Amino acid sequence: MTLASPATPAIVALGEAMVEFNQARAEAPDVYLRGFGGDTSNMAIAASRLGAASGYVTRVGNDAFGRALRRLWSDEGVDTRGVESDADAPTGIYFVTHGPGGHEFSYLRAGSAASRMDPATLPLTLIGAARVLHLSGISQAISVGACDAAFAAIEAAKAGGARVSYDPNLRLKLWPLPRARAVVLATVAQCDWFLPSLDEARLLSGLSEPEAIIDWWHRRGAPVVALKSGADGAVVSDGRRIERIAGHAVDSVDATGAGDCFDGAFAARTVAGDDPFAAARYANAAAALATTGFGAVAPLPRDAAVRALLVPGSGPGR
């Protein structure tokens, strides 16, 4: 008897996942706790926790860290058919230290397995069968090959009728601003929703006011724009209507991964049938809850917690 293959995940994210070593607090500054990071990986896990079928496309090293990431995705219900092991390159890692100036990140990612992604290695059938493809500027910045792979994935997704979700997640340590701006603009012209933070949208556009920024991005091809503004909430527009979404009062301790959580929640609710405004209200609440614990993955919320935070009558689908 031939067993049917698992259904294609509705949401497929592409990018770089890494293993994190986070410095313990002041009582043990020489102790580092292992965790996991990677913006698009966080997004896929967030979507899965919120009830969406998600999958991930990347490369990891054939090493202990790569195996740990595979276990993480398996435990979180993230489809790994798009994950390849590379025997010749390591899984990327990074260290987080804490000082008077806040978090400091140190990356060991040059030559990583994920940076060796290219169009020839992509699972195009998986990507083309998805309903949403999500990628980020980091997915494009880690190498020229990975950037090419991101655009090839967009082409495959759109050919299959999928929508493209894009977070620029601007990291100027990875690439200079002129190249970042050029690649982001080329991607925005092909995306269905654009999910920048207010600060990076300002830097990329040269504008300061949210409404002007949103209009600027619409004119460059983004049908839906959601500006993530941290504790101040979000501003979302579909080109005809703009809605300001207030932040939620929560006991915030660490904002790591909150923007990724917003991305995953937005995609999950859009796949479930919400319009961009309902999806953004839900995603805004999910992102707030993601700040109530430490690390990028551990505090990602479940659906029941998000619904409990939303004001009665204004939840998803309402």
Coordinates of C-alpha atoms in Angstrom, one line a residue:
M1 CA 0.0 0.0 0.0
T2 CA 1.3 3.5 -0.9
L3 CA 0.8 6.1 1.8
A4 CA -0.4 9.5 0.7
S5 CA 2.2 12.2 1.2
P6 CA 1.4 14.9 3.8
A7 CA -0.6 17.9 2.6
T8 CA 1.5 20.8 1.3
P9 CA 1.7 23.5 4.1
A10 CA -0.4 26.5 3.4
I11 CA 2.4 28.9 4.5
V12 CA 6.0 28.3 3.4
A13 CA 8.8 30.5 4.8
L14 CA 12.3 30.7 3.3
G15 CA 15.4 31.9 5.0
E16 CA 18.1 31.3 7.5
A17 CA 17.7 29.6 10.9
M18 CA 20.4 29.8 13.5
V19 CA 21.2 28.4 16.9
E20 CA 21.4 31.0 19.7
F21 CA 23.6 31.2 22.8
N22 CA 22.1 33.7 25.1
Q23 CA 24.2 35.0 28.0
A24 CA 22.6 34.3 31.4
R25 CA 21.8 37.3 33.6
A26 CA 24.2 39.0 36.0
E27 CA 24.4 36.1 38.4
A28 CA 26.1 33.9 35.8
P29 CA 27.6 36.0 33.1
D30 CA 29.8 33.2 31.8
V31 CA 26.9 30.8 31.2
Y32 CA 25.1 30.8 27.9
L33 CA 21.7 29.2 27.4
R34 CA 21.0 27.5 24.0
G35 CA 18.0 28.7 22.1
F36 CA 17.0 29.2 18.5
G37 CA 16.6 32.2 16.2
G38 CA 16.2 33.2 12.6
D39 CA 13.4 35.6 11.6
T40 CA 11.7 33.4 9.0
S41 CA 12.0 30.3 11.2
N42 CA 10.4 32.2 14.0
M43 CA 7.6 33.3 11.6
A44 CA 6.9 29.7 10.6
I45 CA 6.8 28.5 14.2
A46 CA 4.5 31.4 15.2
A47 CA 2.1 30.5 12.3
S48 CA 2.1 26.8 13.4
R49 CA 1.4 27.6 17.0
L50 CA -1.5 29.8 15.9
G51 CA -3.1 26.9 14.0
A52 CA -1.8 27.3 10.4
A53 CA 0.0 24.6 8.5
S54 CA 3.4 25.9 7.9
G55 CA 6.7 24.7 6.4
Y56 CA 10.2 25.9 6.1
V57 CA 12.8 26.1 3.3
T58 CA 16.4 26.4 4.2
R59 CA 19.8 24.6 4.4
V60 CA 21.4 23.5 7.7
G61 CA 24.7 21.9 8.4
N62 CA 24.9 18.1 8.8
D63 CA 25.9 18.8 12.4
A64 CA 24.5 18.8 16.0
F65 CA 23.1 22.3 15.6
G66 CA 21.3 21.4 12.3
R67 CA 19.8 18.3 14.0
A68 CA 18.7 20.4 16.9
L69 CA 16.9 22.8 14.5
R70 CA 15.2 19.8 12.8
R71 CA 14.0 18.6 16.2
L72 CA 12.6 22.1 17.0
W73 CA 10.6 22.3 13.8
S74 CA 9.3 18.7 14.2
D75 CA 8.2 19.5 17.8
E76 CA 6.5 22.7 16.6
G77 CA 4.7 21.0 13.7
V78 CA 6.6 22.8 11.0
D79 CA 7.0 20.8 7.7
T80 CA 10.7 20.2 7.0
R81 CA 10.4 18.8 3.5
G82 CA 12.1 22.0 2.2
V83 CA 15.1 21.7 4.6
E84 CA 18.3 20.3 3.1
S85 CA 21.4 19.2 5.1
D86 CA 24.8 20.4 3.8
A87 CA 27.7 18.2 4.6
D88 CA 30.2 20.9 3.6
A89 CA 29.0 23.9 5.6
P90 CA 28.0 24.5 9.2
T91 CA 24.7 25.7 10.7
G92 CA 25.0 29.4 11.7
I93 CA 25.1 30.4 15.3
Y94 CA 25.0 33.6 17.2
F95 CA 25.7 34.9 20.7
V96 CA 23.7 37.4 22.7
T97 CA 25.4 39.4 25.5
H98 CA 23.8 41.9 27.8
G99 CA 25.3 45.2 28.9
P100 CA 24.4 48.8 29.8
G101 CA 23.5 49.4 26.2
G102 CA 21.2 46.5 26.0
H103 CA 21.5 43.4 23.8
E104 CA 24.6 42.8 21.7
F105 CA 24.5 40.2 19.0
S106 CA 27.6 38.4 17.6
Y107 CA 27.1 36.2 14.6
L108 CA 29.1 33.3 13.2
R109 CA 27.2 32.9 9.9
A110 CA 29.7 33.5 7.1
G111 CA 29.8 30.5 4.8
S112 CA 26.9 28.8 6.7
A113 CA 24.8 26.2 5.0
A114 CA 21.8 28.6 4.7
S115 CA 24.0 31.1 2.9
R116 CA 24.6 28.4 0.2
M117 CA 21.0 28.4 -0.9
D118 CA 20.5 29.0 -4.6
P119 CA 17.8 28.6 -7.2
A120 CA 18.9 25.2 -8.2
T121 CA 18.4 23.8 -4.7
L122 CA 14.9 25.1 -4.1
P123 CA 11.9 22.7 -3.6
L124 CA 9.9 24.6 -6.3
T125 CA 7.0 22.1 -6.2
L126 CA 6.5 22.7 -2.4
I127 CA 6.7 26.5 -2.8
G128 CA 4.4 26.6 -5.8
A129 CA 1.7 24.6 -4.1
A130 CA 1.6 26.9 -1.0
R131 CA -0.9 29.6 -0.4
V132 CA 1.6 32.0 1.1
L133 CA 5.4 32.4 0.7
H134 CA 7.1 34.5 3.3
L135 CA 10.6 35.8 3.1
S136 CA 12.7 38.6 4.5
G137 CA 15.5 41.0 3.7
I138 CA 17.8 38.7 5.8
S139 CA 16.9 35.9 3.5
Q140 CA 18.3 38.0 0.7
A141 CA 21.2 39.6 2.5
I142 CA 23.2 36.6 3.6
S143 CA 24.6 35.8 0.1
V144 CA 24.1 36.5 -3.5
G145 CA 22.9 33.0 -4.1
A146 CA 20.3 33.2 -1.3
C147 CA 19.1 36.5 -2.8
D148 CA 18.7 34.8 -6.2
A149 CA 16.9 31.9 -4.5
A150 CA 14.5 34.3 -2.8
F151 CA 13.5 35.8 -6.2
A152 CA 13.2 32.3 -7.8
A153 CA 10.9 31.3 -4.9
I154 CA 8.8 34.4 -5.5
E155 CA 8.5 33.5 -9.1
A156 CA 7.4 29.9 -8.3
A157 CA 5.0 31.0 -5.7
K158 CA 3.3 33.5 -7.9
A159 CA 3.1 31.0 -10.8
G160 CA 1.2 28.7 -8.4
G161 CA -1.2 31.4 -7.3
A162 CA 0.4 32.0 -3.8
R163 CA 0.6 35.4 -2.2
V164 CA 3.9 36.8 -1.1
S165 CA 4.6 38.1 2.4
Y166 CA 7.7 40.2 2.8
D167 CA 9.4 41.7 5.9
P168 CA 12.5 43.7 5.0
N169 CA 14.0 43.1 8.5
L170 CA 16.8 45.5 7.6
R171 CA 20.2 44.6 9.0
L172 CA 22.9 47.0 7.8
K173 CA 25.7 44.8 9.2
L174 CA 24.8 42.3 6.4
W175 CA 24.6 44.7 3.5
P176 CA 25.0 48.4 2.7
L177 CA 21.9 50.6 2.6
P178 CA 21.9 51.3 -1.2
R179 CA 21.9 47.6 -2.0
A180 CA 19.4 46.8 0.6
R181 CA 17.1 49.6 -0.7
A182 CA 17.4 48.3 -4.3
V183 CA 16.6 44.7 -3.4
V184 CA 13.8 45.7 -1.1
L185 CA 12.2 47.9 -3.8
A186 CA 12.5 45.1 -6.3
T187 CA 10.8 42.7 -3.9
V188 CA 8.1 45.0 -2.8
A189 CA 7.0 45.3 -6.4
Q190 CA 6.3 41.6 -6.4
C191 CA 4.8 41.1 -2.9
D192 CA 1.2 41.1 -1.7
W193 CA 1.8 42.4 1.7
F194 CA 4.7 44.4 3.1
L195 CA 5.4 44.1 6.8
P196 CA 8.2 46.5 7.8
S197 CA 8.9 48.1 11.2
L198 CA 8.2 51.8 11.3
D199 CA 11.9 52.6 11.9
E200 CA 13.2 50.6 8.9
A201 CA 10.4 51.9 6.6
R202 CA 11.5 55.4 7.5
L203 CA 15.1 54.6 6.8
L204 CA 14.3 52.9 3.4
S205 CA 11.9 55.6 2.3
G206 CA 13.5 58.7 3.8
L207 CA 10.1 59.8 5.1
S208 CA 8.9 60.1 8.7
E209 CA 5.1 60.2 9.0
P210 CA 3.3 56.8 8.8
E211 CA 0.7 57.9 6.3
A212 CA 3.3 59.3 3.9
I213 CA 5.4 56.2 4.3
I214 CA 2.5 54.0 3.6
D215 CA 1.6 55.9 0.5
W216 CA 5.2 55.8 -0.7
W217 CA 5.3 52.0 -0.4
H218 CA 1.9 51.6 -2.1
R219 CA 3.3 53.7 -5.0
R220 CA 6.2 51.2 -5.3
G221 CA 3.9 48.3 -5.7
A222 CA 2.8 47.0 -2.2
P223 CA -0.9 46.3 -2.2
V224 CA -1.1 45.9 1.6
V225 CA 1.3 47.7 4.0
A226 CA 1.4 47.1 7.8
L227 CA 3.8 49.3 9.7
K228 CA 4.8 47.6 13.0
S229 CA 5.4 50.2 15.7
G230 CA 6.3 48.1 18.7
A231 CA 4.4 49.1 21.9
D232 CA 2.5 51.7 19.8
G233 CA 0.8 49.0 17.8
A234 CA 0.6 49.1 14.0
V235 CA -0.8 51.0 11.1
V236 CA -2.3 49.0 8.2
S237 CA -3.5 50.0 4.8
D238 CA -4.9 48.3 1.7
G239 CA -4.5 51.4 -0.5
R240 CA -8.1 52.5 0.1
R241 CA -8.4 52.5 3.9
I242 CA -5.9 53.1 6.7
E243 CA -6.4 51.8 10.3
R244 CA -4.3 52.6 13.3
I245 CA -4.2 49.7 15.7
A246 CA -3.3 50.5 19.3
G247 CA -0.7 48.6 21.3
H248 CA -1.6 46.3 24.2
A249 CA -0.6 46.8 27.8
V250 CA 1.4 43.7 28.7
D251 CA 4.4 42.9 31.0
S252 CA 7.0 43.2 28.3
V253 CA 10.5 41.9 29.0
D254 CA 12.1 41.0 25.7
A255 CA 11.0 42.2 22.2
T256 CA 13.1 39.6 20.4
G257 CA 11.1 37.9 17.7
A258 CA 7.9 40.0 18.2
G259 CA 8.0 41.3 14.6
D260 CA 8.4 37.7 13.3
C261 CA 5.4 36.7 15.5
F262 CA 3.4 39.5 13.9
D263 CA 4.3 38.2 10.4
G264 CA 3.4 34.6 11.3
A265 CA 0.1 35.6 12.9
F266 CA -0.8 37.9 10.0
A267 CA -0.3 35.1 7.5
A268 CA -2.1 32.5 9.6
R269 CA -5.2 34.7 9.9
T270 CA -5.1 35.7 6.2
V271 CA -5.0 32.1 5.2
A272 CA -8.0 31.5 7.6
G273 CA -10.0 34.1 5.7
D274 CA -9.5 37.4 7.6
D275 CA -9.1 40.7 5.7
P276 CA -5.8 42.6 6.3
F277 CA -7.3 44.7 9.1
A278 CA -8.6 41.8 11.1
A279 CA -5.4 39.9 10.5
A280 CA -3.3 42.9 11.7
R281 CA -5.4 43.3 14.8
Y282 CA -4.8 39.7 15.7
A283 CA -1.1 39.9 14.7
N284 CA -0.7 43.0 16.9
A285 CA -2.0 41.2 19.9
A286 CA 0.1 38.1 19.2
A287 CA 3.3 40.2 18.9
A288 CA 2.5 41.9 22.2
L289 CA 2.3 38.5 23.9
A290 CA 5.6 37.5 22.3
T291 CA 7.4 40.2 24.3
T292 CA 6.3 38.7 27.7
G293 CA 9.0 36.1 27.8
F294 CA 12.7 35.8 26.9
G295 CA 14.0 34.6 23.6
A296 CA 12.6 34.4 20.1
V297 CA 10.7 31.1 20.3
A298 CA 9.6 30.3 23.8
P299 CA 7.1 33.1 24.3
L300 CA 5.4 32.8 20.9
P301 CA 1.7 32.5 21.9
R302 CA -1.1 30.1 21.1
D303 CA -4.4 31.1 19.6
A304 CA -6.4 31.0 22.9
A305 CA -4.0 33.5 24.5
V306 CA -4.2 35.9 21.6
R307 CA -8.0 35.8 21.6
A308 CA -8.1 36.4 25.4
L309 CA -6.0 39.6 24.9
L310 CA -8.2 41.0 22.1
V311 CA -11.0 43.3 23.1
P312 CA -14.3 41.3 23.0
G313 CA -16.0 41.7 19.6
S314 CA -12.8 42.8 17.8
G315 CA -11.1 39.5 17.4
P316 CA -10.2 37.7 14.1
G317 CA -12.9 37.4 11.6
R318 CA -15.1 40.0 13.4

